[in-house]
Amino acid sequence: MKSQPQWSNRSVFLLAAVGSAVGLGNIWKFPYIVGENGGGAFILVYLFCIALVGIPVLIAEILIGKTAQANPVSAFENLAGKFKASRFWVIFGFIGIITGFLILSFYSVVAGWALEYLAVFLQNDLAGAAPEQVKNHFADLLKSPSQLLFWHSIFMLLTILIVAKGVNQGIEKVISLAMPALFLILIILVIYASQQAGFSEALAYLFTPDFSLISTETTLIALGHAFFTLSLGMGAMMVYGSYLSKNTAVVRLSLSIALIDTLVALLAGLAIFPLIFTYGLEPSSGPSLLFISLPNALLALPFGQFFGIAFFLLLLIAALSSAISILEPVVRFVEQKTQLTRRISAWLMGIIIWLIGISALLAFNEWAEVKLFGRNIFDSLDFLTTNILLPLGGLGISLFATWVLASKSNILSSLGIGNLAYKIWYWLAAIVAPAVILMIAWNGLFIS
Ligand code: PFF
């Protein structure tokens, strides 16, 4: 029987969970989907989604992990057994494990881009480049399977090495160094951005909602992103919760995680958009916002190289602290269910994910024509996980936490809240979140 690891203290758990939540989702995806969906109005809808769906599901997920003290599959298995609920719930544990494989495979490809840009800014390779050249640089990177493979491999290697070392010796150690560095860099970048001419324009863009821009589609994008950004629905928060001691109350911790994650996303917007506006670029350029528009702005600004290094280092740290949380539930599952050691489990699972990642990176070049349901492999992986699997996992998690756990045992002390707050959480997690999730799944399957 392998022993159950425990976080050294609650603050480390908080840092690790924030590390999981804050990732490419906050620094790469959030700014560009805000840009594509009209700025302030989108942010407002997103904040509602976080409050009404994200936080209740986050509490549910950490609660299940902490109560079960096991990987996502065993968590559902053990608790369903204990509370005489149907074995069918285990399916949500399996969905989580599969989702982890799929997300990390394309996540690592994008993290690889961050690594490549970090190298470029460190060597000042783009110094004096014209906007057209910067654009070509990104296009050339995407066109080169060998380059993409190189950076994807380095990123996966880093992730595997950390997870293989275990919770205390690997994840905790890296997180304790990485997260303070991340906050520091982000603050420096926001201060830098606040000195630029485009700062007030960015503020107005981010915080003056134009309600005419809110549509069903923006609402659904905001909801999907609420799941992705809070690392919900695949057992990452569950497995991190399982390393908490049984008497830790989870609601305040969950609120802190969601609050910090949201703040980081907004600060990332405040670090990026002023530069974009100062340089006279459009905020709506999509996924290449960080890889074409931002570098162009940086190259034209004073100390651009230095801040470019800071930027891509920030992106890399954010991606790495999330990637380890995506690999962890998968590895913990294998470690607990087989005779394999953690090291072997981490390498084995990491290599499988690395292989799936290769098909994701080929989607930008050799396999560009290979389409699944009308999308290339990379977009299919993103779509399937963000729009279908995470919401589905989240649905199972919030229903299980309320209908099974909360109705068959007393979880008030586990949550650490009073009766009224409990009722609000229960209502949101048992009814509101599932209803809204079903809507996203519906959209994911039939509309977009
Ligand atoms: N929350 C991460 C981000 O915003 O980049 C992504 C993520 C991590 C998704 C862990 C899912 C997960 F389980």
CSV table of C-alpha atoms and ligand atoms in Angstrom, one decimal:
chain,number,residue,atom,x,y,z
A,1,MET,CA,0.0,0.0,0.0
A,2,LYS,CA,1.5,3.3,-1.1
A,3,SER,CA,1.2,6.0,1.5
A,4,GLN,CA,-0.9,9.1,0.9
A,5,PRO,CA,1.3,12.3,0.5
A,6,GLN,CA,0.3,15.4,2.4
A,7,TRP,CA,1.1,19.1,1.7
A,8,SER,CA,3.5,20.5,4.2
A,9,ASN,CA,1.0,23.2,5.1
A,10,ARG,CA,-2.2,24.9,3.8
A,11,SER,CA,-0.3,27.8,2.2
A,12,VAL,CA,1.6,25.4,0.0
A,13,PHE,CA,-1.7,23.9,-1.1
A,14,LEU,CA,-3.0,27.3,-1.9
A,15,LEU,CA,0.1,28.2,-3.9
A,16,ALA,CA,-0.1,24.9,-5.8
A,17,ALA,CA,-3.8,25.3,-6.5
A,18,VAL,CA,-3.3,28.8,-7.7
A,19,GLY,CA,-0.3,27.6,-9.8
A,20,SER,CA,-2.7,25.1,-11.4
A,21,ALA,CA,-5.4,27.7,-12.0
A,22,VAL,CA,-3.1,30.4,-13.3
A,23,GLY,CA,-1.7,29.2,-16.6
A,24,LEU,CA,-1.8,29.7,-20.3
A,25,GLY,CA,-5.6,30.2,-19.8
A,26,ASN,CA,-5.0,33.4,-17.9
A,27,ILE,CA,-2.1,34.9,-19.8
A,28,TRP,CA,-2.5,33.7,-23.3
A,29,LYS,CA,-6.2,32.7,-23.7
A,30,PHE,CA,-8.0,35.2,-21.5
A,31,PRO,CA,-6.6,38.4,-23.1
A,32,TYR,CA,-7.2,37.1,-26.6
A,33,ILE,CA,-10.8,35.9,-25.9
A,34,VAL,CA,-11.5,39.2,-24.2
A,35,GLY,CA,-10.2,40.9,-27.3
A,36,GLU,CA,-12.2,38.7,-29.7
A,37,ASN,CA,-15.4,39.2,-27.7
A,38,GLY,CA,-15.6,42.9,-27.1
A,39,GLY,CA,-13.7,43.7,-23.9
A,40,GLY,CA,-15.4,44.9,-20.7
A,41,ALA,CA,-18.8,43.3,-21.4
A,42,PHE,CA,-17.2,39.9,-21.8
A,43,ILE,CA,-15.3,40.3,-18.6
A,44,LEU,CA,-18.4,41.0,-16.7
A,45,VAL,CA,-20.1,37.8,-18.0
A,46,TYR,CA,-17.0,35.9,-17.2
A,47,LEU,CA,-17.0,37.2,-13.6
A,48,PHE,CA,-20.6,36.0,-13.2
A,49,CYS,CA,-19.6,32.6,-14.5
A,50,ILE,CA,-16.7,32.3,-12.1
A,51,ALA,CA,-19.0,33.3,-9.1
A,52,LEU,CA,-22.1,31.3,-9.9
A,53,VAL,CA,-20.6,28.2,-11.5
A,54,GLY,CA,-16.8,28.1,-11.1
A,55,ILE,CA,-16.6,28.7,-7.4
A,56,PRO,CA,-19.3,26.2,-6.4
A,57,VAL,CA,-17.8,23.5,-8.6
A,58,LEU,CA,-14.3,24.3,-7.3
A,59,ILE,CA,-15.5,23.8,-3.7
A,60,ALA,CA,-17.2,20.5,-4.7
A,61,GLU,CA,-14.1,19.2,-6.4
A,62,ILE,CA,-11.7,20.0,-3.6
A,63,LEU,CA,-14.2,18.6,-1.1
A,64,ILE,CA,-14.4,15.3,-2.9
A,65,GLY,CA,-10.6,15.0,-3.1
A,66,LYS,CA,-10.1,15.9,0.5
A,67,THR,CA,-12.8,13.5,1.8
A,68,ALA,CA,-11.6,10.6,-0.3
A,69,GLN,CA,-7.9,11.1,0.0
A,70,ALA,CA,-7.3,9.4,-3.3
A,71,ASN,CA,-6.9,9.8,-7.1
A,72,PRO,CA,-10.1,10.8,-9.0
A,73,VAL,CA,-11.1,7.3,-10.0
A,74,SER,CA,-10.6,5.8,-6.6
A,75,ALA,CA,-12.3,8.9,-5.0
A,76,PHE,CA,-15.5,8.2,-6.8
A,77,GLU,CA,-15.2,4.5,-6.3
A,78,ASN,CA,-14.5,4.7,-2.6
A,79,LEU,CA,-17.1,7.3,-1.7
A,80,ALA,CA,-19.8,5.7,-3.9
A,81,GLY,CA,-19.1,2.5,-2.0
A,82,LYS,CA,-19.1,4.1,1.4
A,83,PHE,CA,-22.4,6.0,0.8
A,84,LYS,CA,-24.1,3.2,-1.1
A,85,ALA,CA,-24.4,5.2,-4.3
A,86,SER,CA,-24.3,3.8,-7.8
A,87,ARG,CA,-20.9,2.6,-9.2
A,88,PHE,CA,-21.8,4.6,-12.3
A,89,TRP,CA,-20.2,7.7,-10.7
A,90,VAL,CA,-16.8,6.2,-11.3
A,91,ILE,CA,-17.2,7.1,-14.9
A,92,PHE,CA,-16.5,10.8,-14.0
A,93,GLY,CA,-13.2,9.8,-12.5
A,94,PHE,CA,-12.3,8.1,-15.8
A,95,ILE,CA,-13.4,11.0,-17.9
A,96,GLY,CA,-11.1,13.2,-15.8
A,97,ILE,CA,-8.1,11.0,-16.4
A,98,ILE,CA,-8.7,10.9,-20.2
A,99,THR,CA,-9.2,14.7,-20.2
A,100,GLY,CA,-5.9,15.1,-18.5
A,101,PHE,CA,-4.1,13.2,-21.2
A,102,LEU,CA,-5.7,15.2,-23.9
A,103,ILE,CA,-5.4,18.7,-22.4
A,104,LEU,CA,-1.7,18.3,-21.5
A,105,SER,CA,-0.9,17.1,-25.0
A,106,PHE,CA,-1.9,20.3,-26.7
A,107,TYR,CA,-1.1,22.5,-23.7
A,108,SER,CA,2.5,21.5,-23.9
A,109,VAL,CA,2.7,22.5,-27.6
A,110,VAL,CA,1.6,26.1,-26.7
A,111,ALA,CA,3.9,26.1,-23.7
A,112,GLY,CA,6.6,25.2,-26.2
A,113,TRP,CA,5.9,28.4,-28.1
A,114,ALA,CA,6.5,30.3,-24.9
A,115,LEU,CA,9.8,28.5,-24.5
A,116,GLU,CA,10.8,29.3,-28.1
A,117,TYR,CA,9.9,33.0,-27.6
A,118,LEU,CA,11.8,33.1,-24.4
A,119,ALA,CA,14.9,31.9,-26.2
A,120,VAL,CA,14.3,34.4,-29.0
A,121,PHE,CA,14.1,37.3,-26.6
A,122,LEU,CA,17.1,36.1,-24.5
A,123,GLN,CA,19.2,36.1,-27.7
A,124,ASN,CA,17.6,39.3,-29.0
A,125,ASP,CA,17.0,37.5,-32.3
A,126,LEU,CA,14.2,39.8,-33.4
A,127,ALA,CA,16.0,43.0,-32.7
A,128,GLY,CA,15.1,45.5,-35.4
A,129,ALA,CA,12.7,43.2,-37.1
A,130,ALA,CA,9.9,44.7,-39.1
A,131,PRO,CA,6.3,43.8,-38.1
A,132,GLU,CA,6.1,41.5,-41.2
A,133,GLN,CA,9.2,39.6,-40.0
A,134,VAL,CA,7.7,39.1,-36.6
A,135,LYS,CA,4.6,37.7,-38.2
A,136,ASN,CA,6.7,35.4,-40.3
A,137,HIS,CA,8.7,34.2,-37.3
A,138,PHE,CA,5.5,32.8,-35.7
A,139,ALA,CA,4.3,31.4,-39.0
A,140,ASP,CA,7.7,29.7,-39.6
A,141,LEU,CA,7.7,28.2,-36.1
A,142,LEU,CA,4.3,26.7,-36.7
A,143,LYS,CA,5.4,25.4,-40.1
A,144,SER,CA,8.4,23.5,-38.6
A,145,PRO,CA,7.5,20.2,-37.0
A,146,SER,CA,11.1,19.7,-35.8
A,147,GLN,CA,11.1,23.0,-34.0
A,148,LEU,CA,7.7,22.5,-32.4
A,149,LEU,CA,8.7,19.0,-31.4
A,150,PHE,CA,11.9,20.2,-29.8
A,151,TRP,CA,10.2,22.8,-27.6
A,152,HIS,CA,7.2,20.5,-26.8
A,153,SER,CA,9.7,17.8,-25.8
A,154,ILE,CA,11.6,20.1,-23.5
A,155,PHE,CA,8.4,21.3,-21.8
A,156,MET,CA,7.1,17.8,-21.3
A,157,LEU,CA,10.5,16.7,-19.9
A,158,LEU,CA,10.4,19.5,-17.3
A,159,THR,CA,6.9,18.6,-16.4
A,160,ILE,CA,7.7,14.9,-16.0
A,161,LEU,CA,10.8,15.5,-14.0
A,162,ILE,CA,8.9,17.6,-11.5
A,163,VAL,CA,6.0,15.2,-11.1
A,164,ALA,CA,8.3,12.1,-10.9
A,165,LYS,CA,9.9,13.6,-7.8
A,166,GLY,CA,6.6,13.5,-6.0
A,167,VAL,CA,4.3,15.9,-4.1
A,168,ASN,CA,6.7,17.2,-1.5
A,169,GLN,CA,10.1,16.9,-3.2
A,170,GLY,CA,8.9,17.9,-6.7
A,171,ILE,CA,5.6,19.9,-6.9
A,172,GLU,CA,5.9,21.7,-3.6
A,173,LYS,CA,9.5,22.7,-4.1
A,174,VAL,CA,9.0,24.1,-7.6
A,175,ILE,CA,5.8,25.9,-6.7
A,176,SER,CA,7.3,27.6,-3.7
A,177,LEU,CA,9.9,29.2,-6.0
A,178,ALA,CA,7.8,29.6,-9.1
A,179,MET,CA,4.7,31.3,-7.7
A,180,PRO,CA,6.4,34.2,-6.0
A,181,ALA,CA,8.5,34.8,-9.1
A,182,LEU,CA,5.3,34.8,-11.2
A,183,PHE,CA,3.6,37.4,-9.0
A,184,LEU,CA,6.7,39.6,-9.0
A,185,ILE,CA,7.1,39.5,-12.8
A,186,LEU,CA,3.5,40.2,-13.3
A,187,ILE,CA,3.6,43.2,-11.1
A,188,ILE,CA,6.7,44.6,-12.8
A,189,LEU,CA,5.0,44.1,-16.2
A,190,VAL,CA,1.8,45.9,-15.1
A,191,ILE,CA,3.9,48.8,-13.8
A,192,TYR,CA,5.8,49.0,-17.1
A,193,ALA,CA,2.5,48.9,-19.0
A,194,SER,CA,1.0,51.6,-16.8
A,195,GLN,CA,3.8,54.0,-18.0
A,196,GLN,CA,2.8,53.6,-21.6
A,197,ALA,CA,0.6,56.0,-23.5
A,198,GLY,CA,-2.1,53.3,-24.2
A,199,PHE,CA,-2.8,52.6,-20.6
A,200,SER,CA,-5.9,54.7,-20.2
A,201,GLU,CA,-7.3,53.3,-23.5
A,202,ALA,CA,-6.7,49.8,-22.1
A,203,LEU,CA,-8.4,50.6,-18.9
A,204,ALA,CA,-11.4,51.9,-20.7
A,205,TYR,CA,-11.4,48.9,-23.0
A,206,LEU,CA,-11.2,46.4,-20.2
A,207,PHE,CA,-13.6,48.0,-17.7
A,208,THR,CA,-16.3,49.9,-19.6
A,209,PRO,CA,-18.8,47.2,-20.6
A,210,ASP,CA,-20.7,47.6,-23.8
A,211,PHE,CA,-23.7,45.4,-23.2
A,212,SER,CA,-24.7,45.3,-26.8
A,213,LEU,CA,-21.8,43.0,-27.3
A,214,ILE,CA,-23.1,40.2,-25.0
A,215,SER,CA,-24.6,37.3,-26.9
A,216,THR,CA,-25.4,33.7,-26.2
A,217,GLU,CA,-22.1,32.8,-27.8
A,218,THR,CA,-20.0,35.1,-25.6
A,219,THR,CA,-21.8,33.7,-22.6
A,220,LEU,CA,-20.9,30.2,-23.5
A,221,ILE,CA,-17.3,31.1,-24.3
A,222,ALA,CA,-17.1,32.8,-20.9
A,223,LEU,CA,-18.5,29.7,-19.2
A,224,GLY,CA,-16.1,27.3,-20.9
A,225,HIS,CA,-13.2,29.5,-20.0
A,226,ALA,CA,-14.4,29.6,-16.3
A,227,PHE,CA,-13.9,25.8,-16.2
A,228,PHE,CA,-10.6,25.9,-18.0
A,229,THR,CA,-9.1,28.7,-16.0
A,230,LEU,CA,-10.0,27.2,-12.6
A,231,SER,CA,-8.7,23.8,-13.6
A,232,LEU,CA,-12.1,22.3,-13.1
A,233,GLY,CA,-13.7,19.1,-14.2
A,234,MET,CA,-10.8,16.7,-14.7
A,235,GLY,CA,-9.6,15.9,-11.2
A,236,ALA,CA,-6.6,18.3,-10.9
A,237,MET,CA,-8.1,20.2,-8.0
A,238,MET,CA,-9.4,16.9,-6.7
A,239,VAL,CA,-6.0,15.3,-6.5
A,240,TYR,CA,-4.5,18.4,-5.0
A,241,GLY,CA,-7.4,18.4,-2.5
A,242,SER,CA,-6.6,14.8,-1.6
A,243,TYR,CA,-3.2,15.9,-0.2
A,244,LEU,CA,-5.0,18.2,2.3
A,245,SER,CA,-5.4,16.9,5.8
A,246,LYS,CA,-8.9,15.7,6.6
A,247,ASN,CA,-9.7,18.6,9.0
A,248,THR,CA,-8.9,21.4,6.6
A,249,ALA,CA,-11.9,23.6,5.7
A,250,VAL,CA,-12.2,24.1,2.0
A,251,VAL,CA,-14.5,27.0,1.2
A,252,ARG,CA,-12.1,29.9,2.2
A,253,LEU,CA,-9.3,28.2,0.3
A,254,SER,CA,-11.5,27.8,-2.8
A,255,LEU,CA,-12.5,31.5,-2.6
A,256,SER,CA,-8.9,32.5,-2.4
A,257,ILE,CA,-7.9,30.4,-5.4
A,258,ALA,CA,-10.7,31.8,-7.5
A,259,LEU,CA,-10.0,35.4,-6.4
A,260,ILE,CA,-6.3,35.2,-7.1
A,261,ASP,CA,-6.9,33.5,-10.5
A,262,THR,CA,-9.3,36.2,-11.6
A,263,LEU,CA,-7.0,38.9,-10.4
A,264,VAL,CA,-4.1,37.4,-12.4
A,265,ALA,CA,-6.2,37.2,-15.5
A,266,LEU,CA,-7.2,40.9,-15.1
A,267,LEU,CA,-3.6,41.9,-14.4
A,268,ALA,CA,-2.4,40.0,-17.5
A,269,GLY,CA,-4.9,42.1,-19.5
A,270,LEU,CA,-3.5,45.2,-17.9
A,271,ALA,CA,0.0,44.2,-18.7
A,272,ILE,CA,-0.8,43.3,-22.4
A,273,PHE,CA,-3.4,45.7,-23.7
A,274,PRO,CA,-1.6,49.0,-22.9
A,275,LEU,CA,1.3,47.8,-25.1
A,276,ILE,CA,-1.0,46.7,-27.8
A,277,PHE,CA,-2.9,50.1,-27.8
A,278,THR,CA,0.3,52.1,-27.5
A,279,TYR,CA,1.6,50.5,-30.6
A,280,GLY,CA,-1.7,51.1,-32.4
A,281,LEU,CA,-2.6,47.4,-32.8
A,282,GLU,CA,-6.0,45.7,-32.7
A,283,PRO,CA,-6.9,43.9,-29.5
A,284,SER,CA,-8.9,41.3,-31.5
A,285,SER,CA,-6.1,39.4,-33.2
A,286,GLY,CA,-6.9,36.1,-31.6
A,287,PRO,CA,-4.4,33.4,-30.5
A,288,SER,CA,-1.5,35.3,-32.1
A,289,LEU,CA,-2.1,38.3,-29.8
A,290,LEU,CA,0.8,37.2,-27.6
A,291,PHE,CA,3.0,35.8,-30.3
A,292,ILE,CA,2.7,38.4,-33.0
A,293,SER,CA,1.1,41.6,-31.7
A,294,LEU,CA,2.8,41.7,-28.3
A,295,PRO,CA,6.3,41.1,-29.6
A,296,ASN,CA,5.8,43.7,-32.2
A,297,ALA,CA,4.7,46.2,-29.6
A,298,LEU,CA,7.6,45.2,-27.3
A,299,LEU,CA,10.2,45.6,-30.1
A,300,ALA,CA,9.0,49.2,-30.6
A,301,LEU,CA,9.1,50.1,-27.0
A,302,PRO,CA,12.0,51.1,-24.8
A,303,PHE,CA,13.6,48.1,-22.9
A,304,GLY,CA,11.5,45.8,-25.0
A,305,GLN,CA,14.0,43.0,-24.9
A,306,PHE,CA,14.1,42.9,-21.1
A,307,PHE,CA,10.3,43.1,-20.8
A,308,GLY,CA,9.9,40.5,-23.6
A,309,ILE,CA,12.1,38.1,-21.5
A,310,ALA,CA,10.0,38.9,-18.5
A,311,PHE,CA,6.8,38.3,-20.4
A,312,PHE,CA,7.7,34.9,-21.8
A,313,LEU,CA,9.2,33.8,-18.6
A,314,LEU,CA,5.9,34.6,-16.9
A,315,LEU,CA,4.1,32.6,-19.5
A,316,LEU,CA,6.4,29.7,-19.1
A,317,ILE,CA,6.2,29.6,-15.3
A,318,ALA,CA,2.4,29.9,-15.5
A,319,ALA,CA,2.2,27.0,-18.0
A,320,LEU,CA,4.6,24.7,-16.0
A,321,SER,CA,2.8,25.1,-12.7
A,322,SER,CA,-0.4,24.2,-14.5
A,323,ALA,CA,1.0,21.4,-16.5
A,324,ILE,CA,2.2,19.6,-13.4
A,325,SER,CA,-1.3,19.7,-12.0
A,326,ILE,CA,-2.6,18.2,-15.2
A,327,LEU,CA,-0.1,15.3,-15.1
A,328,GLU,CA,-0.5,14.7,-11.4
A,329,PRO,CA,-4.0,13.1,-11.3
A,330,VAL,CA,-3.1,10.8,-14.2
A,331,VAL,CA,0.1,9.7,-12.5
A,332,ARG,CA,-1.5,9.4,-9.1
A,333,PHE,CA,-4.1,7.1,-10.7
A,334,VAL,CA,-1.6,4.8,-12.2
A,335,GLU,CA,0.6,4.9,-9.1
A,336,GLN,CA,-2.3,3.9,-6.9
A,337,LYS,CA,-3.9,1.3,-9.2
A,338,THR,CA,-0.8,-0.6,-10.2
A,339,GLN,CA,2.5,-1.8,-8.8
A,340,LEU,CA,4.4,0.9,-10.6
A,341,THR,CA,6.4,3.4,-8.7
A,342,ARG,CA,5.7,7.1,-9.0
A,343,ARG,CA,8.8,7.7,-11.1
A,344,ILE,CA,7.9,5.0,-13.6
A,345,SER,CA,4.2,6.1,-13.7
A,346,ALA,CA,5.3,9.7,-14.4
A,347,TRP,CA,7.6,8.7,-17.2
A,348,LEU,CA,5.1,6.3,-18.7
A,349,MET,CA,2.2,8.6,-18.7
A,350,GLY,CA,4.3,11.6,-19.7
A,351,ILE,CA,5.6,9.7,-22.7
A,352,ILE,CA,2.1,8.8,-23.9
A,353,ILE,CA,1.0,12.4,-23.5
A,354,TRP,CA,4.1,13.5,-25.4
A,355,LEU,CA,3.2,11.2,-28.2
A,356,ILE,CA,-0.4,12.5,-28.4
A,357,GLY,CA,1.2,16.0,-28.4
A,358,ILE,CA,3.1,15.2,-31.6
A,359,SER,CA,-0.2,14.7,-33.4
A,360,ALA,CA,-1.3,18.1,-32.0
A,361,LEU,CA,1.8,19.9,-33.3
A,362,LEU,CA,1.6,18.2,-36.7
A,363,ALA,CA,-1.8,19.9,-37.1
A,364,PHE,CA,0.0,23.1,-37.9
A,365,ASN,CA,2.0,21.6,-40.7
A,366,GLU,CA,2.2,18.1,-42.1
A,367,TRP,CA,-1.3,17.1,-40.9
A,368,ALA,CA,-3.0,20.4,-41.5
A,369,GLU,CA,-5.5,18.7,-43.7
A,370,VAL,CA,-6.4,15.9,-41.2
A,371,LYS,CA,-9.8,17.0,-39.9
A,372,LEU,CA,-11.9,15.6,-37.1
A,373,PHE,CA,-15.5,17.0,-37.2
A,374,GLY,CA,-14.2,19.8,-39.4
A,375,ARG,CA,-11.3,20.9,-37.2
A,376,ASN,CA,-7.7,20.1,-37.3
A,377,ILE,CA,-6.3,17.8,-34.6
A,378,PHE,CA,-5.1,20.7,-32.3
A,379,ASP,CA,-8.4,22.5,-32.4
A,380,SER,CA,-10.3,19.2,-32.0
A,381,LEU,CA,-8.4,18.5,-28.8
A,382,ASP,CA,-9.0,22.0,-27.5
A,383,PHE,CA,-12.7,21.8,-28.4
A,384,LEU,CA,-13.3,18.3,-27.1
A,385,THR,CA,-11.8,19.0,-23.7
A,386,THR,CA,-12.8,22.6,-23.1
A,387,ASN,CA,-16.3,22.5,-24.5
A,388,ILE,CA,-17.3,18.9,-23.7
A,389,LEU,CA,-15.1,16.9,-21.3
A,390,LEU,CA,-14.4,19.5,-18.7
A,391,PRO,CA,-18.0,20.6,-18.4
A,392,LEU,CA,-19.1,17.0,-18.3
A,393,GLY,CA,-16.6,16.2,-15.6
A,394,GLY,CA,-17.7,19.3,-13.7
A,395,LEU,CA,-21.3,18.2,-13.9
A,396,GLY,CA,-20.5,14.8,-12.3
A,397,ILE,CA,-18.4,16.5,-9.7
A,398,SER,CA,-21.0,19.0,-8.6
A,399,LEU,CA,-23.8,16.5,-8.6
A,400,PHE,CA,-21.8,13.9,-6.7
A,401,ALA,CA,-20.7,16.4,-4.0
A,402,THR,CA,-24.2,17.6,-3.4
A,403,TRP,CA,-26.5,14.6,-4.1
A,404,VAL,CA,-24.3,12.0,-2.6
A,405,LEU,CA,-21.7,13.5,-0.3
A,406,ALA,CA,-23.7,16.4,1.2
A,407,SER,CA,-26.9,14.5,1.4
A,408,LYS,CA,-25.5,11.4,3.1
A,409,SER,CA,-23.0,12.9,5.5
A,410,ASN,CA,-22.4,16.0,7.5
A,411,ILE,CA,-19.9,18.1,5.5
A,412,LEU,CA,-20.4,21.5,7.2
A,413,SER,CA,-17.1,21.3,9.2
A,414,SER,CA,-15.3,20.1,6.0
A,415,LEU,CA,-16.5,23.2,4.3
A,416,GLY,CA,-16.0,25.5,7.2
A,417,ILE,CA,-19.0,27.7,6.7
A,418,GLY,CA,-22.3,28.6,8.4
A,419,ASN,CA,-25.8,27.3,7.5
A,420,LEU,CA,-26.8,30.1,5.1
A,421,ALA,CA,-23.5,30.0,3.1
A,422,TYR,CA,-24.0,26.2,3.0
A,423,LYS,CA,-27.5,26.6,1.5
A,424,ILE,CA,-26.2,29.0,-1.1
A,425,TRP,CA,-23.4,26.7,-2.1
A,426,TYR,CA,-25.7,23.7,-2.2
A,427,TRP,CA,-28.2,25.4,-4.3
A,428,LEU,CA,-25.6,26.7,-6.7
A,429,ALA,CA,-23.7,23.3,-7.0
A,430,ALA,CA,-26.7,21.1,-7.0
A,431,ILE,CA,-28.9,23.0,-9.4
A,432,VAL,CA,-27.6,26.2,-11.0
A,433,ALA,CA,-24.1,24.9,-12.0
A,434,PRO,CA,-25.5,21.6,-13.5
A,435,ALA,CA,-28.1,23.4,-15.4
A,436,VAL,CA,-25.6,25.9,-16.8
A,437,ILE,CA,-23.2,23.1,-17.6
A,438,LEU,CA,-25.8,21.2,-19.5
A,439,MET,CA,-26.3,24.3,-21.6
A,440,ILE,CA,-22.6,24.6,-22.4
A,441,ALA,CA,-22.4,20.9,-23.3
A,442,TRP,CA,-25.4,21.4,-25.6
A,443,ASN,CA,-23.7,24.3,-27.2
A,444,GLY,CA,-20.4,22.4,-27.5
A,445,LEU,CA,-22.1,19.5,-29.2
A,446,PHE,CA,-24.7,21.0,-31.4
A,447,ILE,CA,-24.2,24.7,-32.0
A,448,SER,CA,-20.5,25.6,-32.5
B,1,PFF,N1,-6.1,26.4,-15.4
B,1,PFF,C1,-5.1,26.2,-16.5
B,1,PFF,C2,-5.0,27.5,-17.2
B,1,PFF,O1,-5.8,28.4,-17.0
B,1,PFF,O2,-4.1,27.6,-18.1
B,1,PFF,C3,-5.3,25.0,-17.4
B,1,PFF,C4,-5.8,23.8,-16.7
B,1,PFF,C5,-5.0,23.3,-15.7
B,1,PFF,C6,-6.9,23.1,-17.1
B,1,PFF,C7,-5.4,22.1,-15.0
B,1,PFF,C8,-7.3,22.0,-16.5
B,1,PFF,C9,-6.6,21.5,-15.4
B,1,PFF,F1,-7.0,20.4,-14.8
